[in-house]
XYZ file of C-alpha atoms in Angstrom:
442
model
C -24.919 -14.601 62.954
C -25.161 -17.883 61.059
C -23.046 -18.188 57.897
C -24.035 -20.469 55.061
C -21.749 -22.113 52.501
C -21.825 -20.637 49.021
C -20.093 -22.533 46.191
C -19.349 -19.212 44.454
C -17.691 -17.584 47.443
C -14.084 -16.546 46.880
C -11.870 -18.007 49.576
C -8.757 -16.124 50.649
C -6.075 -18.079 52.461
C -2.635 -17.444 53.896
C -1.386 -20.897 52.873
C 2.203 -20.874 51.556
C 3.263 -23.446 48.966
C 6.451 -24.347 47.115
C 5.696 -24.926 43.442
C 7.477 -25.220 40.082
C 6.106 -23.227 37.157
C 5.692 -25.184 33.910
C 4.279 -22.587 31.497
C 3.024 -19.044 30.996
C -0.577 -18.176 30.236
C -1.386 -15.578 27.567
C -1.319 -12.822 30.211
C 2.242 -13.666 31.239
C 1.324 -15.318 34.539
C 3.277 -18.355 35.605
C 1.189 -21.548 35.628
C 1.877 -24.278 38.176
C -0.004 -27.301 39.488
C -0.601 -28.301 43.080
C -2.700 -31.288 44.151
C -4.551 -31.286 40.838
C -5.323 -27.561 40.949
C -3.957 -24.978 38.522
C -2.203 -21.993 40.121
C -1.665 -18.636 38.379
C 1.306 -16.653 39.702
C 2.466 -13.303 38.266
C 6.210 -12.731 38.000
C 7.385 -16.346 37.766
C 8.652 -18.053 34.601
C 8.623 -21.674 33.387
C 11.270 -23.795 35.127
C 11.384 -21.541 38.183
C 10.634 -22.863 41.639
C 9.065 -20.436 44.099
C 7.379 -20.016 47.426
C 3.938 -18.549 46.815
C 1.001 -17.502 48.926
C -2.528 -18.293 47.803
C -4.730 -15.216 47.504
C -7.876 -16.480 45.808
C -8.952 -20.110 45.608
C -11.684 -21.741 43.543
C -12.552 -25.392 43.036
C -10.296 -25.994 40.013
C -7.826 -23.097 40.106
C -6.279 -20.521 42.399
C -4.318 -17.264 42.222
C -1.181 -16.723 44.223
C 1.438 -14.049 44.784
C 5.164 -14.583 44.742
C 6.914 -14.539 48.117
C 10.357 -15.849 47.168
C 11.869 -17.148 43.942
C 14.221 -20.092 44.535
C 15.945 -20.134 41.138
C 16.024 -18.205 37.851
C 15.040 -19.272 34.355
C 17.569 -18.873 31.546
C 14.845 -16.897 29.741
C 14.512 -14.327 32.525
C 15.782 -10.888 31.460
C 16.283 -7.569 33.214
C 13.283 -5.271 32.620
C 14.332 -2.181 30.699
C 11.765 0.114 32.329
C 12.433 1.388 35.890
C 8.655 1.594 36.427
C 8.123 -2.117 35.695
C 5.995 -3.880 38.360
C 4.638 -0.501 39.495
C 3.055 0.773 36.281
C 0.235 -1.420 35.009
C 1.149 -0.999 31.346
C 3.560 -3.932 30.900
C 3.457 -7.283 32.657
C 6.143 -9.332 30.906
C 9.358 -7.309 30.609
C 11.039 -9.903 32.847
C 10.536 -12.585 30.166
C 12.598 -12.908 26.997
C 10.773 -12.179 23.737
C 11.081 -15.750 22.465
C 9.318 -17.000 25.595
C 6.616 -14.329 25.387
C 5.827 -15.116 21.763
C 6.021 -18.889 22.214
C 3.601 -18.698 25.144
C 1.113 -16.458 23.318
C 1.168 -18.618 20.192
C 0.645 -21.769 22.263
C -2.229 -20.141 24.182
C -3.891 -19.099 20.918
C -3.579 -22.554 19.391
C -4.820 -24.271 22.563
C -7.857 -21.991 22.905
C -8.843 -22.345 19.234
C -8.490 -26.129 19.351
C -10.448 -26.391 22.595
C -13.318 -24.170 21.437
C -13.663 -25.497 17.888
C -12.677 -29.150 18.298
C -10.485 -28.786 15.211
C -6.745 -29.438 15.100
C -5.033 -26.070 14.617
C -2.066 -25.256 12.388
C 1.000 -23.910 14.190
C 0.467 -20.124 14.354
C 2.732 -17.866 12.331
C 4.217 -15.126 14.553
C 3.990 -11.594 13.168
C 6.127 -9.273 15.281
C 8.112 -6.051 15.289
C 10.506 -4.204 17.621
C 10.535 -5.194 21.307
C 10.658 -1.556 22.442
C 9.844 1.836 20.977
C 6.814 0.385 19.205
C 3.880 2.397 20.590
C 2.868 5.282 18.360
C 0.074 6.426 20.628
C -0.615 6.504 24.353
C -2.887 8.236 26.849
C -1.419 9.490 30.123
C -3.512 10.647 33.055
C -2.770 13.951 34.812
C -3.251 14.596 38.530
C -2.314 17.738 40.456
C -1.121 17.173 44.043
C -2.126 20.234 46.148
C 0.153 19.377 49.081
C 3.319 19.031 47.044
C 2.174 21.359 44.242
C 3.320 18.779 41.746
C 1.654 17.508 38.596
C 1.715 13.739 38.204
C 1.633 12.285 34.704
C 1.492 8.591 33.969
C -0.438 5.336 33.768
C -2.518 3.488 36.340
C -0.649 1.339 38.848
C -0.791 -2.426 38.578
C -4.166 -3.583 39.939
C -5.132 -0.085 41.091
C -6.778 3.156 40.014
C -3.896 5.112 41.565
C -1.532 6.923 39.234
C 2.037 5.767 38.642
C 4.061 8.911 37.952
C 6.357 7.975 35.060
C 9.417 9.695 33.652
C 10.400 7.195 30.959
C 8.443 4.690 28.897
C 10.676 2.500 26.704
C 7.766 0.979 24.775
C 6.840 4.424 23.416
C 8.163 5.564 20.055
C 11.425 7.387 20.923
C 10.065 10.722 19.655
C 7.104 10.387 22.038
C 9.196 9.234 24.996
C 11.419 12.284 24.497
C 8.366 14.493 25.106
C 7.601 13.164 28.590
C 9.852 15.416 30.696
C 9.456 18.686 28.756
C 5.696 18.133 28.452
C 5.313 17.541 32.185
C 7.326 20.702 32.909
C 5.205 22.726 30.487
C 1.878 21.493 31.861
C 2.965 21.951 35.484
C 3.671 25.609 34.731
C 0.220 26.362 33.320
C -2.287 28.367 35.313
C -4.738 25.565 34.482
C -2.456 22.850 35.908
C -5.013 21.947 38.581
C -7.756 21.436 35.995
C -6.225 19.148 33.392
C -7.644 15.735 32.504
C -5.164 13.763 30.411
C -2.799 13.975 27.456
C -2.652 11.776 24.379
C 0.606 11.323 22.493
C 0.457 10.256 18.852
C 3.214 9.657 16.307
C 1.974 10.690 12.871
C 3.566 10.791 9.449
C 4.258 14.505 10.064
C 5.845 13.913 13.475
C 4.654 13.781 17.105
C 1.444 15.423 18.278
C -0.130 16.067 21.681
C -3.823 16.213 22.543
C -4.545 17.976 25.849
C -7.845 17.434 27.642
C -8.515 20.492 29.808
C -11.537 21.053 32.024
C -11.643 24.878 32.027
C -11.217 27.466 29.287
C -7.497 28.107 28.851
C -6.224 31.614 29.414
C -4.288 33.242 26.612
C -1.042 32.924 28.586
C -1.519 29.148 28.805
C -2.317 28.871 25.115
C 0.833 30.823 24.318
C 2.915 28.628 26.637
C 1.615 25.513 24.900
C 2.265 26.987 21.472
C 5.829 27.899 22.516
C 6.339 24.364 23.838
C 5.153 22.872 20.541
C 7.501 25.116 18.560
C 10.438 24.293 20.844
C 10.081 20.497 20.686
C 8.623 20.280 17.182
C 5.204 18.773 17.801
C 1.624 19.547 16.811
C -0.851 20.479 19.555
C -4.585 19.872 19.777
C -6.906 21.021 22.555
C -9.909 19.044 23.819
C -12.061 21.294 26.040
C -14.886 18.740 25.952
C -15.082 14.997 25.417
C -16.260 15.320 21.821
C -14.495 18.553 20.861
C -11.084 18.989 19.285
C -9.301 22.151 18.128
C -5.888 22.484 16.502
C -3.638 24.937 18.353
C -0.530 24.252 16.322
C 0.449 22.012 13.402
C -1.294 20.178 10.568
C -3.871 17.407 10.351
C -2.106 14.035 10.862
C -1.797 11.007 8.605
C 0.017 7.676 8.586
C 1.359 5.425 5.841
C 0.311 1.902 4.970
C 1.163 -0.129 1.861
C 2.688 2.974 0.286
C -0.514 4.993 0.859
C -1.127 8.019 3.086
C -4.222 7.794 5.319
C -5.506 10.897 7.081
C -6.952 10.527 10.576
C -8.196 12.643 13.428
C -5.887 12.624 16.482
C -8.617 10.791 18.398
C -9.424 8.225 15.709
C -8.461 4.611 16.266
C -5.252 3.615 14.511
C -3.196 0.510 15.204
C -0.766 1.293 18.028
C 2.128 -0.722 16.595
C 3.068 0.665 13.181
C 5.558 -2.071 12.252
C 3.178 -4.913 13.118
C 0.359 -3.104 11.321
C 2.479 -2.967 8.158
C 3.264 -6.678 8.397
C -0.293 -7.604 9.357
C -1.753 -5.851 6.310
C 0.851 -7.456 4.052
C 0.062 -10.918 5.471
C -3.694 -10.380 5.141
C -3.242 -9.360 1.489
C -1.139 -12.453 0.819
C -3.687 -14.762 2.452
C -6.734 -13.170 0.843
C -4.930 -13.024 -2.516
C -7.275 -10.498 -4.206
C -7.258 -10.735 -8.010
C -7.816 -7.933 -10.589
C -11.254 -9.316 -11.522
C -12.556 -9.900 -7.977
C -15.013 -8.049 -5.749
C -13.916 -7.843 -2.088
C -15.826 -6.897 1.080
C -14.085 -5.318 4.090
C -16.252 -5.387 7.224
C -15.529 -3.197 10.273
C -13.239 -1.318 7.891
C -12.557 1.822 9.947
C -10.932 4.523 7.817
C -9.504 2.097 5.256
C -6.451 0.439 6.843
C -7.157 -2.748 4.837
C -9.704 -1.365 2.371
C -7.379 0.864 0.383
C -4.526 -1.657 0.077
C -7.151 -4.122 -1.164
C -8.360 -1.542 -3.700
C -4.889 -1.491 -5.271
C -5.289 -5.170 -6.170
C -8.998 -5.985 -6.661
C -11.530 -4.880 -9.271
C -13.742 -3.293 -6.609
C -13.839 -3.105 -2.815
C -16.702 -2.281 -0.471
C -15.850 -1.094 3.043
C -18.542 -1.216 5.728
C -18.194 0.480 9.105
C -20.559 1.250 11.976
C -18.968 4.576 13.004
C -20.119 7.376 10.706
C -17.047 9.575 11.278
C -14.728 6.746 10.200
C -16.809 6.152 7.077
C -16.344 9.800 6.109
C -12.624 9.522 6.799
C -12.475 6.390 4.640
C -14.112 8.242 1.759
C -11.671 11.107 2.230
C -8.758 8.678 2.131
C -10.039 6.994 -1.029
C -10.186 10.394 -2.718
C -6.831 11.387 -1.219
C -5.223 8.335 -2.857
C -7.219 8.588 -6.128
C -9.148 5.307 -5.809
C -12.311 5.113 -7.894
C -12.998 1.424 -7.271
C -13.732 1.565 -3.537
C -16.987 2.507 -1.843
C -17.608 3.033 1.863
C -20.939 2.475 3.607
C -22.163 3.325 7.086
C -24.025 0.224 8.217
C -25.087 -1.512 11.413
C -23.406 -4.878 10.967
C -25.944 -6.593 13.190
C -28.448 -6.261 10.333
C -28.874 -8.643 7.395
C -26.185 -7.359 5.040
C -27.278 -9.634 2.192
C -30.339 -7.396 1.713
C -28.302 -4.238 1.235
C -27.940 -2.859 -2.329
C -24.143 -2.995 -2.170
C -24.257 -6.726 -1.365
C -26.571 -7.719 -4.235
C -23.767 -8.860 -6.569
C -22.021 -10.944 -3.944
C -18.321 -11.023 -3.090
C -15.467 -13.291 -4.004
C -13.578 -12.696 -0.766
C -14.223 -11.083 2.631
C -11.979 -9.536 5.274
C -13.255 -8.547 8.711
C -11.565 -6.798 11.625
C -14.127 -6.451 14.449
C -13.703 -5.049 17.959
C -13.277 -7.259 21.044
C -16.925 -8.344 20.961
C -16.280 -10.102 17.659
C -18.833 -10.351 14.872
C -21.700 -12.595 16.051
C -24.322 -10.572 14.186
C -22.623 -10.812 10.808
C -21.170 -14.334 10.705
C -24.326 -15.971 9.357
C -24.493 -13.276 6.679
C -20.903 -13.969 5.635
C -21.840 -17.620 5.202
C -24.797 -16.638 2.972
C -22.473 -14.650 0.712
C -20.273 -17.784 0.265
C -16.933 -16.033 -0.340
C -14.125 -18.379 -1.375
C -11.772 -16.917 1.250
C -12.302 -15.173 4.582
C -9.561 -13.450 6.554
C -10.571 -12.662 10.145
C -8.397 -10.256 12.185
C -9.090 -10.450 15.908
C -8.091 -8.625 19.086
C -9.850 -11.230 21.240
C -9.099 -14.936 20.661
C -12.194 -15.992 22.611
C -14.583 -14.288 20.190
C -12.478 -15.415 17.216
C -12.934 -19.017 18.363
C -16.676 -18.511 18.827
C -17.149 -16.935 15.378
C -14.905 -19.544 13.748
C -17.396 -22.256 14.645
C -19.957 -20.656 12.313
C -17.569 -20.795 9.356
C -16.383 -24.320 10.151
C -19.982 -25.572 10.372
C -20.702 -24.024 6.950
C -17.961 -25.974 5.179
C -14.957 -23.687 5.629
C -11.654 -24.987 6.892
C -9.177 -23.043 8.967
C -6.148 -23.010 6.684
C -3.747 -20.661 8.490
C -3.426 -18.962 11.861
C -1.195 -16.104 12.990
C -0.355 -14.588 16.362
C 0.091 -10.822 16.042
C 2.474 -9.549 18.717
C 0.976 -6.083 18.574
C 1.788 -5.288 22.233
C 5.089 -6.866 23.363
C 5.561 -7.241 27.144
C 1.772 -7.246 27.732
C -0.935 -9.892 27.907
C -2.715 -8.604 24.800
C -3.066 -11.419 22.284
C -4.134 -10.498 18.757
C -4.517 -12.935 15.910
C -5.490 -13.523 12.303
C -7.037 -16.548 10.611
C -7.558 -17.628 7.000
C -10.627 -19.715 6.133
C -11.093 -21.449 2.777
C -14.466 -22.679 1.490
C -14.643 -26.274 0.297
C -15.238 -26.135 -3.464
C -18.107 -28.646 -3.093
C -20.067 -26.216 -0.898
C -20.355 -23.310 -3.396
């Protein structure tokens, strides 16, 4: 059979090279150069020389795997987790925190400068504890018929297979302490073969567990779970269906931010890293600088993580969110904290927000915290509202850069940039930017 050349075909080779790594990319991969081509190599740090084998090669870059490291960087550290390199949750525990943060900040600045054509300020680094920072996690469950064992853990690196874990140092200590007793409890249930996953959440009231089960639980199993919860001191919620949730034991959860208590459902989105969330909100408030006479708009507001702290400082705040359940939770939290100057709206943010009744008076300042897709549908509307300041929180620097171009073209300048180290030891790169409107534009 004849084979024809395709410029898009991925070429796999067994070629072995000796290279020296000069930097890390934002995902924690070592970056080296060979004959003008950029190589990405997991597990190798800047300054380290290594023998590597090419796995995928394109015209301008290639991926390689480490065969043998010839020296060690002074910034290499011993991973704390015994599951590191097997579990797919963390990729950078072998790198010191200073190196991780320096590499992420540099990657953020480089991407923003490349995509906007504007010289970027040096990013501020907002961080928290290296370990014990995760206040929520989802672990898959898989019953092994041959061994009659229940596996509980995360997906393996680059695979859909399950890595059975027994410790997880990035989890909040109260959640990590649940791993062994929870596994033992679930393995002893009559429904052990028909369990989906468990979610662990650290709330203001203490730890809670959400169990996804595929069949109706027998009374004996419900009692065993209730006894487990009483023994270890955690709340328990059951999820018999994807959209259903029932409390078996404990109270509705909440978390604290800026001295306020925000109620949430165990399945609602909350920021995983509590310490960084506290510092992120404080930094956003400082940058936005809401005044007692000002009207502030919070887009993609969720249940009020930024909205309610803003309401403590501004004359009035409007929170807009596309998920109806979060809007209701935001209203509940405003009432819970006795705020009469904040209003929540359920709104598709792809629509023209300037035509909505709540936008008729305009806004002095705007904060937005969109999902990974960014906010392409609302950026032009933000420009029409001409706020003096815009703070943009982002979990995807690529879409932040794209949306920034709209503000820059409208006469805003990027005044400050921050790298939020929300997920230490991983490639997740979150950020925050402050834009100021030139006074001649308004």
